[in-house]
mmCIF file with all atom_site columns, C-alpha atoms in Angstrom:
data_model
loop_
_atom_site.group_PDB
_atom_site.id
_atom_site.type_symbol
_atom_site.label_atom_id
_atom_site.label_alt_id
_atom_site.label_comp_id
_atom_site.label_asym_id
_atom_site.label_entity_id
_atom_site.label_seq_id
_atom_site.pdbx_PDB_ins_code
_atom_site.Cartn_x
_atom_site.Cartn_y
_atom_site.Cartn_z
_atom_site.occupancy
_atom_site.B_iso_or_equiv
_atom_site.pdbx_formal_charge
_atom_site.auth_seq_id
_atom_site.auth_comp_id
_atom_site.auth_asym_id
_atom_site.auth_atom_id
_atom_site.pdbx_PDB_model_num
ATOM 1  C CA . MET A 1 1  ? 109.582 27.723 -54.046 1.00 50.00 ? 97  MET A CA 1
ATOM 2  C CA . PHE A 1 2  ? 105.997 28.747 -55.392 1.00 50.00 ? 98  PHE A CA 1
ATOM 3  C CA . LYS A 1 3  ? 107.014 26.664 -58.827 1.00 53.00 ? 99  LYS A CA 1
ATOM 4  C CA . ARG A 1 4  ? 108.511 23.735 -56.364 1.00 52.00 ? 100 ARG A CA 1
ATOM 5  C CA . THR A 1 5  ? 105.595 23.092 -54.528 1.00 51.00 ? 101 THR A CA 1
ATOM 6  C CA . LEU A 1 6  ? 103.223 23.493 -57.181 1.00 51.00 ? 102 LEU A CA 1
ATOM 7  C CA . SER A 1 7  ? 104.951 20.768 -59.255 1.00 53.00 ? 103 SER A CA 1
ATOM 8  C CA . PHE A 1 8  ? 104.897 18.427 -56.442 1.00 54.00 ? 104 PHE A CA 1
ATOM 9  C CA . ALA A 1 9  ? 101.079 19.338 -55.451 1.00 57.00 ? 105 ALA A CA 1
ATOM 10 C CA . THR A 1 10 ? 100.488 18.498 -59.248 1.00 60.00 ? 106 THR A CA 1
ATOM 11 C CA . LEU A 1 11 ? 102.191 14.754 -59.163 1.00 55.00 ? 107 LEU A CA 1
ATOM 12 C CA . ALA A 1 12 ? 100.502 14.179 -56.164 1.00 59.00 ? 108 ALA A CA 1
ATOM 13 C CA . LEU A 1 13 ? 97.401  15.004 -57.604 1.00 60.00 ? 109 LEU A CA 1
ATOM 14 C CA . ALA A 1 14 ? 97.967  13.069 -60.836 1.00 60.00 ? 110 ALA A CA 1
ATOM 15 C CA . ALA A 1 15 ? 99.175  10.140 -58.657 1.00 58.00 ? 111 ALA A CA 1
ATOM 16 C CA . LEU A 1 16 ? 95.981  10.028 -56.818 1.00 58.00 ? 112 LEU A CA 1
ATOM 17 C CA . LEU A 1 17 ? 93.942  10.437 -60.053 1.00 56.00 ? 113 LEU A CA 1
ATOM 18 C CA . CYS A 1 18 ? 95.285  7.804  -61.566 1.00 57.00 ? 114 CYS A CA 1
ATOM 19 C CA . CYS A 1 19 ? 94.824  5.582  -58.638 1.00 55.00 ? 115 CYS A CA 1
ATOM 20 C CA . GLY A 1 20 ? 91.021  6.366  -58.740 1.00 50.00 ? 116 GLY A CA 1
ATOM 21 C CA . THR A 1 21 ? 90.485  5.450  -62.104 1.00 50.00 ? 117 THR A CA 1
ATOM 22 C CA . ALA A 1 22 ? 91.706  1.898  -61.304 1.00 49.00 ? 118 ALA A CA 1
ATOM 23 C CA . THR A 1 23 ? 90.002  1.619  -58.224 1.00 52.00 ? 119 THR A CA 1
ATOM 24 C CA . ALA A 1 24 ? 86.530  0.828  -57.740 1.00 57.00 ? 120 ALA A CA 1
ATOM 25 C CA . TRP A 1 25 ? 85.161  4.000  -55.182 1.00 56.00 ? 121 TRP A CA 1
ATOM 26 C CA . THR A 1 26 ? 81.922  3.102  -53.430 1.00 80.00 ? 122 THR A CA 1
ATOM 27 C CA . LYS A 1 27 ? 81.335  6.915  -53.415 1.00 87.00 ? 123 LYS A CA 1
ATOM 28 C CA . PRO A 1 28 ? 82.769  9.626  -54.927 1.00 90.00 ? 124 PRO A CA 1
ATOM 29 C CA . LEU A 1 29 ? 86.529  10.992 -53.728 1.00 93.00 ? 125 LEU A CA 1
ATOM 30 C CA . GLN A 1 30 ? 85.801  14.580 -52.182 1.00 94.00 ? 126 GLN A CA 1
ATOM 31 C CA . VAL A 1 31 ? 88.873  16.859 -52.696 1.00 95.00 ? 127 VAL A CA 1
ATOM 32 C CA . LEU A 1 32 ? 88.518  19.957 -51.063 1.00 93.00 ? 128 LEU A CA 1
ATOM 33 C CA . VAL A 1 33 ? 90.487  22.971 -52.114 1.00 91.00 ? 129 VAL A CA 1
ATOM 34 C CA . SER A 1 34 ? 91.648  25.935 -50.403 1.00 85.00 ? 130 SER A CA 1
ATOM 35 C CA . THR A 1 35 ? 91.513  28.899 -52.902 1.00 85.00 ? 131 THR A CA 1
ATOM 36 C CA . PHE A 1 36 ? 90.277  29.255 -56.489 1.00 88.00 ? 132 PHE A CA 1
ATOM 37 C CA . PRO A 1 37 ? 93.402  29.520 -58.207 1.00 87.00 ? 133 PRO A CA 1
ATOM 38 C CA . ILE A 1 38 ? 94.536  26.167 -56.731 1.00 89.00 ? 134 ILE A CA 1
ATOM 39 C CA . TYR A 1 39 ? 90.689  24.950 -57.250 1.00 92.00 ? 135 TYR A CA 1
ATOM 40 C CA . GLN A 1 40 ? 90.915  26.094 -61.315 1.00 93.00 ? 136 GLN A CA 1
ATOM 41 C CA . ILE A 1 41 ? 94.273  24.239 -61.356 1.00 92.00 ? 137 ILE A CA 1
ATOM 42 C CA . THR A 1 42 ? 92.674  20.833 -59.558 1.00 93.00 ? 138 THR A CA 1
ATOM 43 C CA . ARG A 1 43 ? 89.365  20.816 -61.490 1.00 93.00 ? 139 ARG A CA 1
ATOM 44 C CA . ASN A 1 44 ? 91.004  20.856 -64.591 1.00 94.00 ? 140 ASN A CA 1
ATOM 45 C CA . LEU A 1 45 ? 93.870  17.951 -63.494 1.00 92.00 ? 141 LEU A CA 1
ATOM 46 C CA . SER A 1 46 ? 90.751  15.808 -62.435 1.00 92.00 ? 142 SER A CA 1
ATOM 47 C CA . GLN A 1 47 ? 88.630  16.551 -65.691 1.00 91.00 ? 143 GLN A CA 1
ATOM 48 C CA . GLY A 1 48 ? 86.898  13.727 -66.929 1.00 89.00 ? 144 GLY A CA 1
ATOM 49 C CA . VAL A 1 49 ? 88.096  11.393 -64.125 1.00 89.00 ? 145 VAL A CA 1
ATOM 50 C CA . GLU A 1 50 ? 84.833  9.643  -62.687 1.00 89.00 ? 146 GLU A CA 1
ATOM 51 C CA . GLY A 1 51 ? 84.606  9.315  -59.038 1.00 90.00 ? 147 GLY A CA 1
ATOM 52 C CA . ILE A 1 52 ? 85.938  12.884 -58.192 1.00 92.00 ? 148 ILE A CA 1
ATOM 53 C CA . GLU A 1 53 ? 84.037  15.544 -56.937 1.00 93.00 ? 149 GLU A CA 1
ATOM 54 C CA . VAL A 1 54 ? 86.041  18.565 -56.220 1.00 95.00 ? 150 VAL A CA 1
ATOM 55 C CA . SER A 1 55 ? 84.800  21.875 -53.871 1.00 94.00 ? 151 SER A CA 1
ATOM 56 C CA . LEU A 1 56 ? 85.936  25.246 -53.158 1.00 91.00 ? 152 LEU A CA 1
ATOM 57 C CA . MET A 1 57 ? 86.360  26.130 -49.475 1.00 88.00 ? 153 MET A CA 1
ATOM 58 C CA . ILE A 1 58 ? 86.981  29.714 -49.396 1.00 84.00 ? 154 ILE A CA 1
ATOM 59 C CA . PRO A 1 59 ? 84.437  31.675 -51.391 1.00 81.00 ? 155 PRO A CA 1
ATOM 60 C CA . ALA A 1 60 ? 85.811  32.543 -55.042 1.00 80.00 ? 156 ALA A CA 1
ATOM 61 C CA . GLY A 1 61 ? 84.949  36.311 -54.732 1.00 80.00 ? 157 GLY A CA 1
ATOM 62 C CA . LEU A 1 62 ? 86.630  36.858 -51.872 1.00 75.00 ? 158 LEU A CA 1
ATOM 63 C CA . GLY A 1 63 ? 89.615  39.511 -52.320 1.00 67.00 ? 159 GLY A CA 1
ATOM 64 C CA . CYS A 1 64 ? 92.286  38.475 -49.708 1.00 72.00 ? 160 CYS A CA 1
ATOM 65 C CA . PRO A 1 65 ? 92.343  34.931 -48.322 1.00 72.00 ? 161 PRO A CA 1
ATOM 66 C CA . HIS A 1 66 ? 94.839  36.069 -45.710 1.00 73.00 ? 162 HIS A CA 1
ATOM 67 C CA . ASP A 1 67 ? 91.995  37.558 -44.041 1.00 74.00 ? 163 ASP A CA 1
ATOM 68 C CA . TYR A 1 68 ? 89.331  34.797 -44.225 1.00 78.00 ? 164 TYR A CA 1
ATOM 69 C CA . ALA A 1 69 ? 88.930  32.974 -41.034 1.00 81.00 ? 165 ALA A CA 1
ATOM 70 C CA . LEU A 1 70 ? 87.637  29.266 -40.550 1.00 83.00 ? 166 LEU A CA 1
ATOM 71 C CA . THR A 1 71 ? 83.396  29.197 -39.942 1.00 87.00 ? 167 THR A CA 1
ATOM 72 C CA . PRO A 1 72 ? 81.933  25.724 -38.695 1.00 92.00 ? 168 PRO A CA 1
ATOM 73 C CA . GLN A 1 73 ? 80.776  25.158 -42.067 1.00 91.00 ? 169 GLN A CA 1
ATOM 74 C CA . ASP A 1 74 ? 84.351  24.947 -43.721 1.00 87.00 ? 170 ASP A CA 1
ATOM 75 C CA . MET A 1 75 ? 84.831  22.672 -40.075 1.00 90.00 ? 171 MET A CA 1
ATOM 76 C CA . GLN A 1 76 ? 82.344  20.661 -41.820 1.00 92.00 ? 172 GLN A CA 1
ATOM 77 C CA . LYS A 1 77 ? 83.912  20.825 -45.030 1.00 91.00 ? 173 LYS A CA 1
ATOM 78 C CA . LEU A 1 78 ? 86.903  19.643 -43.950 1.00 90.00 ? 174 LEU A CA 1
ATOM 79 C CA . ALA A 1 79 ? 85.799  16.813 -41.998 1.00 93.00 ? 175 ALA A CA 1
ATOM 80 C CA . LYS A 1 80 ? 83.951  15.322 -44.690 1.00 93.00 ? 176 LYS A CA 1
ATOM 81 C CA . ALA A 1 81 ? 86.861  16.131 -47.470 1.00 94.00 ? 177 ALA A CA 1
ATOM 82 C CA . ASP A 1 82 ? 89.493  12.833 -48.395 1.00 94.00 ? 178 ASP A CA 1
ATOM 83 C CA . VAL A 1 83 ? 91.661  15.138 -49.749 1.00 91.00 ? 179 VAL A CA 1
ATOM 84 C CA . LEU A 1 84 ? 92.716  18.746 -48.688 1.00 89.00 ? 180 LEU A CA 1
ATOM 85 C CA . VAL A 1 85 ? 94.688  20.926 -51.663 1.00 89.00 ? 181 VAL A CA 1
ATOM 86 C CA . VAL A 1 86 ? 96.295  24.071 -50.429 1.00 84.00 ? 182 VAL A CA 1
ATOM 87 C CA . ASN A 1 87 ? 99.674  25.500 -51.452 1.00 79.00 ? 183 ASN A CA 1
ATOM 88 C CA . ALA A 1 88 ? 102.372 25.501 -48.994 1.00 72.00 ? 184 ALA A CA 1
ATOM 89 C CA . VAL A 1 89 ? 101.991 29.324 -48.675 1.00 69.00 ? 185 VAL A CA 1
ATOM 90 C CA . GLU A 1 90 ? 98.750  29.476 -47.529 1.00 64.00 ? 186 GLU A CA 1
ATOM 91 C CA . ALA A 1 91 ? 98.952  26.010 -45.301 1.00 65.00 ? 187 ALA A CA 1
ATOM 92 C CA . ALA A 1 92 ? 100.172 27.514 -42.042 1.00 62.00 ? 188 ALA A CA 1
ATOM 93 C CA . GLN A 1 93 ? 97.975  30.502 -42.185 1.00 64.00 ? 189 GLN A CA 1
ATOM 94 C CA . LEU A 1 94 ? 94.860  28.245 -42.935 1.00 61.00 ? 190 LEU A CA 1
ATOM 95 C CA . LEU A 1 95 ? 95.158  25.734 -40.846 1.00 63.00 ? 191 LEU A CA 1
ATOM 96 C CA . GLY A 1 96 ? 96.682  27.851 -38.177 1.00 64.00 ? 192 GLY A CA 1
ATOM 97 C CA . LEU A 1 97 ? 100.057 26.382 -38.163 1.00 57.00 ? 193 LEU A CA 1
#
């Protein structure tokens, strides 16, 4: 299941990046990523693509993201993000579903 979700997320992000290079953005596309491993994948996929800014929501040094609670600053980051990248396992917990 994880490999399937990761493959889908990778394909979706690659498609988004390809579209982003052909479109003239007036501002950088803000991509917010939930955890550090997913951040690394997203950052590597978007490397060298102009107009994309990737940022991390949950601090990289945090031990277990399952115990993390959203802060008001996180909610502001979510509101400003154009794209939110999470894996399916953490999506329900992170988004309160």
